[in-house]
Coordinates of C-alpha atoms in Angstrom, one line a residue:
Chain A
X1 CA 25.1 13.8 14.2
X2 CA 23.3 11.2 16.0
X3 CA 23.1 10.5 19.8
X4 CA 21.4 8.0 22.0
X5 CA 21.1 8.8 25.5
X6 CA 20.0 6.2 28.2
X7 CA 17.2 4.0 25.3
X8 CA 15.5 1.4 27.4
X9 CA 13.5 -1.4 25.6
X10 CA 11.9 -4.2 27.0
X11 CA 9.6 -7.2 24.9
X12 CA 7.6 -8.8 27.5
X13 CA 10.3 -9.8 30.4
X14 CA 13.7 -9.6 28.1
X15 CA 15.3 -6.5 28.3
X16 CA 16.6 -6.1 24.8
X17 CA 18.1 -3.2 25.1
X18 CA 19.7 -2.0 28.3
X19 CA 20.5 1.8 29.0
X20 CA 22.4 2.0 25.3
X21 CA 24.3 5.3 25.1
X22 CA 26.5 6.4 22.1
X23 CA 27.3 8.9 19.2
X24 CA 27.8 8.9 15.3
X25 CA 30.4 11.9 14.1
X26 CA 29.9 13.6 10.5
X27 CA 31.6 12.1 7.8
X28 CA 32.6 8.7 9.8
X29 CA 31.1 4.7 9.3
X30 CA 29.9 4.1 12.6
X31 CA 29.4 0.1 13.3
X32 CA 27.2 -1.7 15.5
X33 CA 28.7 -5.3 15.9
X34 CA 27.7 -8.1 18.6
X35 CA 26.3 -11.4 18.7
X36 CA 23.2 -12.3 17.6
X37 CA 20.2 -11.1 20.1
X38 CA 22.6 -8.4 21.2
X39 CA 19.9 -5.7 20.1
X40 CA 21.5 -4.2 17.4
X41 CA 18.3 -4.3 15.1
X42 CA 16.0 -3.3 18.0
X43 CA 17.8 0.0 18.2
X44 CA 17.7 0.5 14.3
X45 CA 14.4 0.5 14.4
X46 CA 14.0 2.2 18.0
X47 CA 16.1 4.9 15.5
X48 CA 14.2 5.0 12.9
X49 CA 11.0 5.0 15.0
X50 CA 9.5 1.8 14.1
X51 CA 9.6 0.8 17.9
X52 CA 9.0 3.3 20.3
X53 CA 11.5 3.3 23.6
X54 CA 10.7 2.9 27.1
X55 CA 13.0 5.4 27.9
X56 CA 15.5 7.6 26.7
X57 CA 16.1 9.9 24.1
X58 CA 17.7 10.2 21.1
X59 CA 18.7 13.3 18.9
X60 CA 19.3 13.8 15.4
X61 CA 21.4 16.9 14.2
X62 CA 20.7 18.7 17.4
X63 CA 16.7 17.8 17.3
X64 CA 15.0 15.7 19.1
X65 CA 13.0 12.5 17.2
X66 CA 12.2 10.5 20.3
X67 CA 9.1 8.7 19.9
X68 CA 8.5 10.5 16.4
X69 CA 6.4 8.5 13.9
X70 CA 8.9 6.6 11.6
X71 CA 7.8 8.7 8.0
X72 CA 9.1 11.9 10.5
X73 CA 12.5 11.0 11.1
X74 CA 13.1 9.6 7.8
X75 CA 11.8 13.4 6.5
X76 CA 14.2 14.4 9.1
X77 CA 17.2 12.8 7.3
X78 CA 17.7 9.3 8.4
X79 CA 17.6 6.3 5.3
X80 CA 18.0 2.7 6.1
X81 CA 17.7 -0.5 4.7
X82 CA 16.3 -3.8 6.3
X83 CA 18.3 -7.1 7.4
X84 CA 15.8 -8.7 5.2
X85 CA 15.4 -6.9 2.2
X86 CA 12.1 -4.8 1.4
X87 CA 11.4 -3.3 -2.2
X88 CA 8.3 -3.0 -3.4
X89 CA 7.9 -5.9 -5.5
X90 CA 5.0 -5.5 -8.0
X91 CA 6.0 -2.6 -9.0
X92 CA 9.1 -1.5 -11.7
X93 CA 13.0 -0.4 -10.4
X94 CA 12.2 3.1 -11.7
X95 CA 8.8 3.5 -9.3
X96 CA 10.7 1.7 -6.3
X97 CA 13.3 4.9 -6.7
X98 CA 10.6 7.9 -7.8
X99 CA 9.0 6.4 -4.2
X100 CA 12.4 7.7 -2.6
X101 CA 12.8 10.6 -4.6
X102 CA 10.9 12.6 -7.9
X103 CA 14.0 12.8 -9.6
X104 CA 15.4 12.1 -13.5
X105 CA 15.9 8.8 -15.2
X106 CA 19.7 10.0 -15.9
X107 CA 20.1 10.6 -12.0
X108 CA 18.4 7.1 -11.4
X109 CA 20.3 5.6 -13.8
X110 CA 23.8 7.1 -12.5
X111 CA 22.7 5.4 -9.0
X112 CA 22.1 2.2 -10.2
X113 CA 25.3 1.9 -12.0
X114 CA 26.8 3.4 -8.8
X115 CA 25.5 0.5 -7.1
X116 CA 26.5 -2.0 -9.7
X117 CA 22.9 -3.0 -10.2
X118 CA 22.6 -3.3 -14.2
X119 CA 19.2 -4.0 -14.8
X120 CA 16.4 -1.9 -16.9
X121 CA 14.9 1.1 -15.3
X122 CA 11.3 -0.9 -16.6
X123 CA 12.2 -4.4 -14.8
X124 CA 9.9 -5.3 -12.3
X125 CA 11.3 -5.4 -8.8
X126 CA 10.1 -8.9 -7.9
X127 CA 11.8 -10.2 -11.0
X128 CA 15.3 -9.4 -9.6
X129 CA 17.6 -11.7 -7.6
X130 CA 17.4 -11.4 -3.6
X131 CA 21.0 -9.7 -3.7
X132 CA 20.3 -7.3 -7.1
X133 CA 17.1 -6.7 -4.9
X134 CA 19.5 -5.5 -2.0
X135 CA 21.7 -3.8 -4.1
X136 CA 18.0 -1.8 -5.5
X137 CA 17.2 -1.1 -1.6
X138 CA 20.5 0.9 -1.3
X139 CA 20.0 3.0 -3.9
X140 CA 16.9 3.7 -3.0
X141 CA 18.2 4.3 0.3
X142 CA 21.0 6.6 -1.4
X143 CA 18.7 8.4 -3.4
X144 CA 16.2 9.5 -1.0
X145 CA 17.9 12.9 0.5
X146 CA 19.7 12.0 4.0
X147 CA 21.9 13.2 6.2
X148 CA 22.8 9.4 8.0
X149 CA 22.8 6.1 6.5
X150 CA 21.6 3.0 8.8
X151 CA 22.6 -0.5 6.7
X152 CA 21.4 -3.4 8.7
X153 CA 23.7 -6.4 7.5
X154 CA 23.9 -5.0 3.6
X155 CA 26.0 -7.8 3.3
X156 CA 24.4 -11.1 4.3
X157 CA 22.7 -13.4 2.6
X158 CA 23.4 -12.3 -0.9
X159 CA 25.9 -14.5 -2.8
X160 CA 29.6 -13.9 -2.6
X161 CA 30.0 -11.6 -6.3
X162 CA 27.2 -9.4 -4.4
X163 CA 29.2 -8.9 -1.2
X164 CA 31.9 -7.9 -2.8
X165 CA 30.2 -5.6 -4.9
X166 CA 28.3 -4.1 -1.5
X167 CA 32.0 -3.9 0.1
X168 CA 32.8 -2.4 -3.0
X169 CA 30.0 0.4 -2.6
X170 CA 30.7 1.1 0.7
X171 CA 34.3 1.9 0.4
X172 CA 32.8 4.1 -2.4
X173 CA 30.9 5.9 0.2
X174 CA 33.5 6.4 2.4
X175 CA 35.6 8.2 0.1
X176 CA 32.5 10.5 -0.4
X177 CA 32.2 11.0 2.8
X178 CA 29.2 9.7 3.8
X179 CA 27.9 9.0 7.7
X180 CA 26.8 5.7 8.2
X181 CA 25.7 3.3 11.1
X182 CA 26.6 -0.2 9.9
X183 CA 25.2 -3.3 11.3
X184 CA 28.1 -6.4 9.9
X185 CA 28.9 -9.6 10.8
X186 CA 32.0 -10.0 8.6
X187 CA 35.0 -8.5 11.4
X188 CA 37.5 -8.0 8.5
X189 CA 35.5 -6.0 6.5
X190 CA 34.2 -4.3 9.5
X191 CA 37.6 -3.5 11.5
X192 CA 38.9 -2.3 8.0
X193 CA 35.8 0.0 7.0
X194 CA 34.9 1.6 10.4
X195 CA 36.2 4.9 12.0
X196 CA 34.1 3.8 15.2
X197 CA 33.5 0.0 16.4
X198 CA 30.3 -0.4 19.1
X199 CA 30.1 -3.5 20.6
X200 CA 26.8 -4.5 21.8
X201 CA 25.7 -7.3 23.6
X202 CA 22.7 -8.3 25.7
X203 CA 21.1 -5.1 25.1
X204 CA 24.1 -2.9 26.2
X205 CA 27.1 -1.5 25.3
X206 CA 29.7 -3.1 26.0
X207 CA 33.1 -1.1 24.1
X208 CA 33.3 1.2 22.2
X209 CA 36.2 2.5 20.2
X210 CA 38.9 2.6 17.2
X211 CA 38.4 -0.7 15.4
X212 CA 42.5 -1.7 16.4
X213 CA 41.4 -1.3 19.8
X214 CA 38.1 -2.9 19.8
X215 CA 40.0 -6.0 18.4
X216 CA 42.5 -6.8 21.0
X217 CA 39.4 -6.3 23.5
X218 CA 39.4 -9.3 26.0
X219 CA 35.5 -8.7 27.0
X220 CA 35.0 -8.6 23.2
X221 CA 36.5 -12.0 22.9
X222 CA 34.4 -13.0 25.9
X223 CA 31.3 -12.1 24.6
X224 CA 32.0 -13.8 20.7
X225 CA 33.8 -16.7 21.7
X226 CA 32.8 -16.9 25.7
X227 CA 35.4 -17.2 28.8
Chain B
X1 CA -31.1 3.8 -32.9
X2 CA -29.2 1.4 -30.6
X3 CA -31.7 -1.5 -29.8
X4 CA -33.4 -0.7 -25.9
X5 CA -31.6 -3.9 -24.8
X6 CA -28.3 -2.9 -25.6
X7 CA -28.9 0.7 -24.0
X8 CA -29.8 -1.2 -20.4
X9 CA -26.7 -3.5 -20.8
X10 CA -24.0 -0.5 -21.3
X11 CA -25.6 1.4 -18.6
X12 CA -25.4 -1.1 -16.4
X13 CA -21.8 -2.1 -17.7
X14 CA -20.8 1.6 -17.0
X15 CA -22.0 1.6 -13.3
X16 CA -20.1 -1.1 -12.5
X17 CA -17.3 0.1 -14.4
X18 CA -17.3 2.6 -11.9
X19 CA -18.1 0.4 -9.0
X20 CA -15.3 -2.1 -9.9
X21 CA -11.9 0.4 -10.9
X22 CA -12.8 2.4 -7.5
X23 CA -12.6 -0.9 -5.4
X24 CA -9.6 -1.3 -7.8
X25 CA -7.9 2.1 -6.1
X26 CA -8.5 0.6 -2.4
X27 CA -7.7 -3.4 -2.8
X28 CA -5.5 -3.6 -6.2
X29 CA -3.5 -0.5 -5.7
X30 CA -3.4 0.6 -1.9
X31 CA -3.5 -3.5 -0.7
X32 CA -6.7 -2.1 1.7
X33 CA -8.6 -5.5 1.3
X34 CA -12.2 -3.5 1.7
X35 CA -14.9 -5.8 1.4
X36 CA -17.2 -3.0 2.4
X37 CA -17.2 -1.6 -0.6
X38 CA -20.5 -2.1 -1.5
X39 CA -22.2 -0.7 1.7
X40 CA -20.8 3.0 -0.1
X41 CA -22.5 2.2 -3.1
X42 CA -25.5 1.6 -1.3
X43 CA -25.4 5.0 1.2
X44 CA -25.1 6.9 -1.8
X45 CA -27.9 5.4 -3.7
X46 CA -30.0 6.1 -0.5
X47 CA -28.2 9.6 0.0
X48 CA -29.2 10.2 -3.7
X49 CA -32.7 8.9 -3.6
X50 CA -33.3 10.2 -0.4
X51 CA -32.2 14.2 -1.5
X52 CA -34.1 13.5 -5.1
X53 CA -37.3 12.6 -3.6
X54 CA -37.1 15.7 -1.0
X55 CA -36.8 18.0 -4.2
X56 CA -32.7 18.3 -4.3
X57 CA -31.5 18.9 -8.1
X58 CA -30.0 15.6 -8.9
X59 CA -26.3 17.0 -9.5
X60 CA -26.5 18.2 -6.4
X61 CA -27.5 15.0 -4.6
X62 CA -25.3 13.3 -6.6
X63 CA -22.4 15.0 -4.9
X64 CA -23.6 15.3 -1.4
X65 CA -23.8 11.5 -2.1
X66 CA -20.4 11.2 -3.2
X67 CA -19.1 13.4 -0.3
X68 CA -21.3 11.8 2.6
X69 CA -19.6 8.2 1.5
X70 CA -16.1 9.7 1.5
X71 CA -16.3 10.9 4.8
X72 CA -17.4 7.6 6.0
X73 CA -14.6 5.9 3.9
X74 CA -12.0 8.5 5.5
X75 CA -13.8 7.7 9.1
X76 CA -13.4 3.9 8.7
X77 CA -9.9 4.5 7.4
X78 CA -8.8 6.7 10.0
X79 CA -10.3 4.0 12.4
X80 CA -8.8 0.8 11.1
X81 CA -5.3 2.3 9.6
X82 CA -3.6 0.0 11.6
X83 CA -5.2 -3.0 10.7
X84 CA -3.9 -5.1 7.9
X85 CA -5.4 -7.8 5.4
X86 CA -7.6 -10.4 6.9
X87 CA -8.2 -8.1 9.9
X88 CA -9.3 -5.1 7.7
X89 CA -11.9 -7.5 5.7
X90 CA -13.3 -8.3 9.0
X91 CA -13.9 -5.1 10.1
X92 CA -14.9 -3.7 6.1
X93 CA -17.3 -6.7 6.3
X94 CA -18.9 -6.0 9.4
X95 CA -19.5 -2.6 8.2
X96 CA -21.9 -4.9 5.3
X97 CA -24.4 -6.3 8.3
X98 CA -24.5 -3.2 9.8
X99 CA -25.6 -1.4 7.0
X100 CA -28.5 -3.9 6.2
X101 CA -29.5 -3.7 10.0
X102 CA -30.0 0.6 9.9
X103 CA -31.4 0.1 6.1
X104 CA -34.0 -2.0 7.3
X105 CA -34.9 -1.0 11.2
X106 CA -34.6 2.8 10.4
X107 CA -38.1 3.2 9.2
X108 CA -38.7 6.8 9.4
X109 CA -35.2 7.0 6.7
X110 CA -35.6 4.3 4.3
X111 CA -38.9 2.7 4.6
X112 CA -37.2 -0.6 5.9
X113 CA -37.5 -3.3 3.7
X114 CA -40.6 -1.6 1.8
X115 CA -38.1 0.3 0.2
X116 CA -38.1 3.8 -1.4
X117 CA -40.1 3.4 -4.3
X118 CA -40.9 6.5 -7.3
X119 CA -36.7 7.7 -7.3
X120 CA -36.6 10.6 -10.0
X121 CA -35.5 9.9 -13.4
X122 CA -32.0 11.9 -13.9
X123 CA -32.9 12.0 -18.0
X124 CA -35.9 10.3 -19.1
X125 CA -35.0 9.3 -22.2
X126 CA -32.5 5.9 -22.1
X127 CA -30.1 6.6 -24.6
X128 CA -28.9 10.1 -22.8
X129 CA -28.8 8.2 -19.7
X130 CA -26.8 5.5 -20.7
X131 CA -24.6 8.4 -22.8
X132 CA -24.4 10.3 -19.1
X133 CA -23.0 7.3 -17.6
X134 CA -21.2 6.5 -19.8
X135 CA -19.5 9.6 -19.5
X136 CA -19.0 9.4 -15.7
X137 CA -17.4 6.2 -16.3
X138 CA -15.3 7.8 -18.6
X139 CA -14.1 10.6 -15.9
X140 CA -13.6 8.1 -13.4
X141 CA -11.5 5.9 -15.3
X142 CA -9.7 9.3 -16.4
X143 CA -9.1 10.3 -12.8
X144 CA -7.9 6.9 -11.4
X145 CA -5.8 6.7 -14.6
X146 CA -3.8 9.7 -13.5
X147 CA -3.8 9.5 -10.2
X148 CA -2.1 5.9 -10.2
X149 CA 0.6 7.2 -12.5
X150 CA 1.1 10.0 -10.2
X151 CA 3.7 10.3 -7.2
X152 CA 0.8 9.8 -5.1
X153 CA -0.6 6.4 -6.6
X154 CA 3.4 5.4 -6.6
X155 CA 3.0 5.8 -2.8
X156 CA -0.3 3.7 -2.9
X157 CA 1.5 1.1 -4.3
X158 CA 4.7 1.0 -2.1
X159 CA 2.2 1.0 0.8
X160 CA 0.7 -2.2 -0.8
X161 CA 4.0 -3.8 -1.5
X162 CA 5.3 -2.5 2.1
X163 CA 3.8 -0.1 4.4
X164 CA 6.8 -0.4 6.8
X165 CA 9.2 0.7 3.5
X166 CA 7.1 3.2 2.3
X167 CA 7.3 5.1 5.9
X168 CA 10.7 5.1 6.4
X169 CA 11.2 6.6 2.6
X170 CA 10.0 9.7 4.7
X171 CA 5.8 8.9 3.5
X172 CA 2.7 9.2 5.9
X173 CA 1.0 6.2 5.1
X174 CA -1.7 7.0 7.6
X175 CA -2.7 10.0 5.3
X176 CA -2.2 8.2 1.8
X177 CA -4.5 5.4 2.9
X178 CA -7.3 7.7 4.2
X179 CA -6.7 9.4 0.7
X180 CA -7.1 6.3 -1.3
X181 CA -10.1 5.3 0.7
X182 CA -11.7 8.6 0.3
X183 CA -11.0 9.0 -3.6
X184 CA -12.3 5.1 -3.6
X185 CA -15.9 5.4 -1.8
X186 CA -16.9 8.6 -3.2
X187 CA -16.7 7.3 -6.4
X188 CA -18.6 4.1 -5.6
X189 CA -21.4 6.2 -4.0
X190 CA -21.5 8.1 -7.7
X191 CA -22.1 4.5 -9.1
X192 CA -24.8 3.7 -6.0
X193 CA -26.2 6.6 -7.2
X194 CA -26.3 6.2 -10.6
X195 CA -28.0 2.7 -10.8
X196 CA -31.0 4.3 -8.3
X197 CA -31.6 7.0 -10.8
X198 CA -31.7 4.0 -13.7
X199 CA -33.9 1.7 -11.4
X200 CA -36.5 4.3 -9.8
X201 CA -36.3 2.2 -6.6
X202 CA -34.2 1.3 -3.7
X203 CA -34.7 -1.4 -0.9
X204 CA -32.0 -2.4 1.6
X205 CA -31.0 -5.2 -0.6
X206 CA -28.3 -3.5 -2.0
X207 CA -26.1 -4.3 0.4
X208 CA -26.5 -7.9 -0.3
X209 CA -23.6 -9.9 -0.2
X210 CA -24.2 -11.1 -4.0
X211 CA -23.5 -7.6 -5.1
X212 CA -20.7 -7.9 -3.4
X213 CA -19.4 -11.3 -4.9
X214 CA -20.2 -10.0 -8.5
X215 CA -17.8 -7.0 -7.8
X216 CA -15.4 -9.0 -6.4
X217 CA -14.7 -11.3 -9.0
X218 CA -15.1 -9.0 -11.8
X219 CA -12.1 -7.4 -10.2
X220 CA -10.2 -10.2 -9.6
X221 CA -11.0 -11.8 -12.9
X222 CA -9.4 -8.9 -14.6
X223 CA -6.9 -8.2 -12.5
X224 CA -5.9 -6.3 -9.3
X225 CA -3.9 -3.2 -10.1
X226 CA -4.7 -3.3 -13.4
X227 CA -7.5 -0.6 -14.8
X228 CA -7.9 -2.0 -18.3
X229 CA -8.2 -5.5 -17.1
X230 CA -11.2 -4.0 -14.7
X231 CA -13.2 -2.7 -17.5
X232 CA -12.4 -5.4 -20.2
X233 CA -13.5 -7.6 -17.2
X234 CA -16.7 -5.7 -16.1
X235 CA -17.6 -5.7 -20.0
X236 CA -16.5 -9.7 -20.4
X237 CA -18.7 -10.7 -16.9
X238 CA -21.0 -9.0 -17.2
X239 CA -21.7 -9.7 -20.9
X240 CA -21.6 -13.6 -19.9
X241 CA -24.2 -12.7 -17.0
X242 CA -26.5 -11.4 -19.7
X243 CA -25.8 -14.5 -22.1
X244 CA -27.3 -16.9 -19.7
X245 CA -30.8 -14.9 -19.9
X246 CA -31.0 -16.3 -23.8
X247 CA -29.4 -19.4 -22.7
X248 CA -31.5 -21.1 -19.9
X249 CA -34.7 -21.9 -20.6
X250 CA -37.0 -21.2 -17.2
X251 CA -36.5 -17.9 -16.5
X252 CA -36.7 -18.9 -12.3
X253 CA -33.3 -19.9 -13.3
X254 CA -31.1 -17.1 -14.4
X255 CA -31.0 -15.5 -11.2
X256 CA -29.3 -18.2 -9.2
X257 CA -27.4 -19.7 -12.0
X258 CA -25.8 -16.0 -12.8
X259 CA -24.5 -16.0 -9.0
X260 CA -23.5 -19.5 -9.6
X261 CA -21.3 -18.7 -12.1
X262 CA -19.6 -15.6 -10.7
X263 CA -18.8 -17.7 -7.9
X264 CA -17.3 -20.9 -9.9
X265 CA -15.0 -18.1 -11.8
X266 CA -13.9 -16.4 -8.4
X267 CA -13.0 -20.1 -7.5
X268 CA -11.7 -20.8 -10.7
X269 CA -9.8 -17.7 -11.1
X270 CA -8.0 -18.1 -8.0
X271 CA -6.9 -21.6 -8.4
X272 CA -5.5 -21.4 -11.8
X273 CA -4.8 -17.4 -12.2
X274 CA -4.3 -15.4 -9.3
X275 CA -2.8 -12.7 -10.6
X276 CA -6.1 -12.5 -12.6
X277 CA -6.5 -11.8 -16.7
X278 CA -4.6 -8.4 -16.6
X279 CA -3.0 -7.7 -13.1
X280 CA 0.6 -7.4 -11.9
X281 CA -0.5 -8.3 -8.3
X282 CA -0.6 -11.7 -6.2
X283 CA -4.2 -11.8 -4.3

């Protein structure tokens, strides 16, 4: 599905990402998990082409989208959402998911409720709480056609009835079979979800693996707890 | 009959009707803060004037106008697409001096500040012009209308909200914004164009700032992102403008106290109601 091959990426002197290799299978929840300046964002967006790499390549269903403008690779089937959450506030829940997709109100309404966001198709975006907000991201995520699904952190931030509902969604979207790249914080939720665990940290890869054997990983520890 | 003076006020009104929902397009509903929108009312007054006055039918000038501005507005677009709010009215406002410095110092053109005087009537007689105008107005707002409820003004709008959003929902913002600029300046050179048919004469004052105050706030005041709240406001200002003429009573007066008071409402109108009479958008 996805593969990264050798991504560079350096901000001034600090390498933030480090010769990052790895692959997302069809149909599986791929998560990217590390400490916090690891460079787990920076390669979501060097994905999804809002930062360009220094080196390296990275292919999407057997096509190359290195260095592609960002509105490219989205057209060529990635979605994401952000860590912090971006609608488009002035404007009403229904335009936020026409923007993703031309599609009916009885599709866009079947998505909200899929998402568990029950607010009018007329509200205005800017009007909704910061985690009904997030949950309106996803399905506009959802909704615009994809073939992988990047969440960065769906779940922080929002309050705890809205990360349940958002683990709630994703388990959903496993059953359906879904591929996703998942940036989460919460290890429970993420060694019980994922098919794949990455673990990142200082800009490279440090493990990767089944989640029951990315747990009992003495670098791992290293890395969250230190020596 | 409609009374002469009333004929002069709705003409006017509908020119800047014009002027103000096309600014609307670029600042209220693309988030392109375009302070040079004036300087394309003013290049296609002088492209209009300039066509009329070499024998060029009038619709005809009218559209070369109109099509000489947009590819200027898709030009500046194109140059400044990755500039963003205060940066873009830097560069849009530049764009104001240097369009008073050709407008004056290219003499063989424009006359410099002499001016262009003897500009062709479009229809002699008042009322048809003001009906004419009123017409275009009525187009413009028409277009605008539809092309904010379509997906295409949806995408205007996300770009507003968030360009970075917008582009990774799969949409070339690049292209949309050079759209929305195009769309917006060949609209406003219609309006130049309009108000140098009504006025016979065209100097390089046009591009003066004031103009551009009086637009601004007449937008604002009624609202970014909101069409109705334009014209309502363009009628409302501009109505006001018109009331001080029977109010003051030394005629050397009215001109500075009318750009007085559009300037204590742009103040006013920010402080206590940003989002202006009619508009869904934050300044």
């Amino acid at each position: 599905m996805l593969s990264l091959n050798n991504i560079c990426k350096s901000f001034g002197g600090v390498k933030a990402v480090d010769r990052c290799s790895f692959k997302t299978e069809e149909n599986e929840i791929t998560s990217l998990i590390g400490p916090n300046g690891a460079g787990k964002t920076t390669i979501f967006n060097i994905i999804s082409g809002l930062t360009n790499p220094d080196s390296g390549t990275i292919r999407l269903l057997n096509k190359d989208i290195t260095g592609m403008p960002a509105y490219k690779i989205a057209q060529s089937g990635i979605s994401r959402t952000f860590q912090l959450t971006k609608v488009f506030r002035n404007v009403t829940v229904k335009d936020n998911l026409l923007i993703a997709k031309n599609t009916s109100e009885a599709e866009m309404k079947k998505m909200l409720e899929s998402v568990y966001l029950h607010k009018p198709l007329d509200a205005i975006a800017s009007e909704l709480s910061y985690g009904q907000q997030r949950l309106l991201e996803i399905a506009r995520a959802l909704l615009k056609p994809h073939a992988l699904l990047m969440l960065d952190e769906p779940t922080a931030g929002v309050n705890p009835r809205v990360r349940q509902e958002l683990k709630l969604i994703l388990k959903n979207l496993k059953k359906q079979g879904k591929t996703i790249l998942l940036i989460e914080h919460d290890m429970d939720f993420v060694m019980d979800i994922s098919d794949k665990v990455i673990v990142m940290n200082e800009g490279k890869v440090l493990r990767e693996g089944k989640p029951k054997d990315i747990v009992k990983d003495k670098k791992v520890l290293e890395a969250y707890l230190g020596k | 009959m409609i009374h002469e003076y009333l004929i002069q006020l709705l003409t006017i009104i509908s020119i800047y009707a014009i002027a103000v929902t096309s600014l609307n397009l670029t600042m209220g509903f693309t988030g392109l803060i375009n302070l040079g929108h004036m300087v394309f009312f003013g290049i296609g007054a002088y492209a209009s004037a300039l066509l009329t006055l070499n024998g060029v039918p009038w619709y005809f000038a009218m559209l070369i106008a109109g099509i000489l501005a947009s590819v200027l507005g898709i030009a500046i677009a194109a140059i400044t697409a990755r500039l963003k709010g205060d940066y873009l009215a830097m560069v849009t406002l530049g764009l104001v001096f240097i369009a008073i410095a050709v407008s004056r110092n290219w003499i063989s053109l424009t006359r410099g500040a002499l001016g262009l005087p003897g500009v062709p009537d479009i229809i002699r007689n008042n009322f048809y012009y003001m009906v004419l105008c009123m017409s275009i107005a009525g187009i413009c707002i028409f277009i605008f209308y539809k092309l904010i409820n379509s997906q295409t003004g949806r995408v205007f709008q996300a770009i507003r909200d968030d360009e970075t959003a917008a582009a990774v929902l799969g949409k070339n913002t690049y292209f949309y914004k050079i759209i929305s600029m195009a769309v917006s300046t060949f609209f406003a050179a219609i309006a130049g164009s309009l108000l140098v048919h009504h006025i016979n004469f065209i100097d390089p004052t046009i591009f003066d700032l004031e103009f551009l105050v009086v637009i601004v706030t007449i937008l604002v005041a009624g609202g970014l992102a909101s069409i109705k709240g334009s014209v309502i406001s363009v009628f409302a200002l501009l109505a006001l403008s018109e009331a001080m003429r029977f109010v003051l009573v030394s005629p050397a007066l009215i001109g500075p106290v009318r750009e007085m008071m559009f300037e204590v409402i742009l103040i006013l109108i920010l402080l206590f109601k940003p989002k202006g009479i009619f508009g869904k958008v934050d300044v």
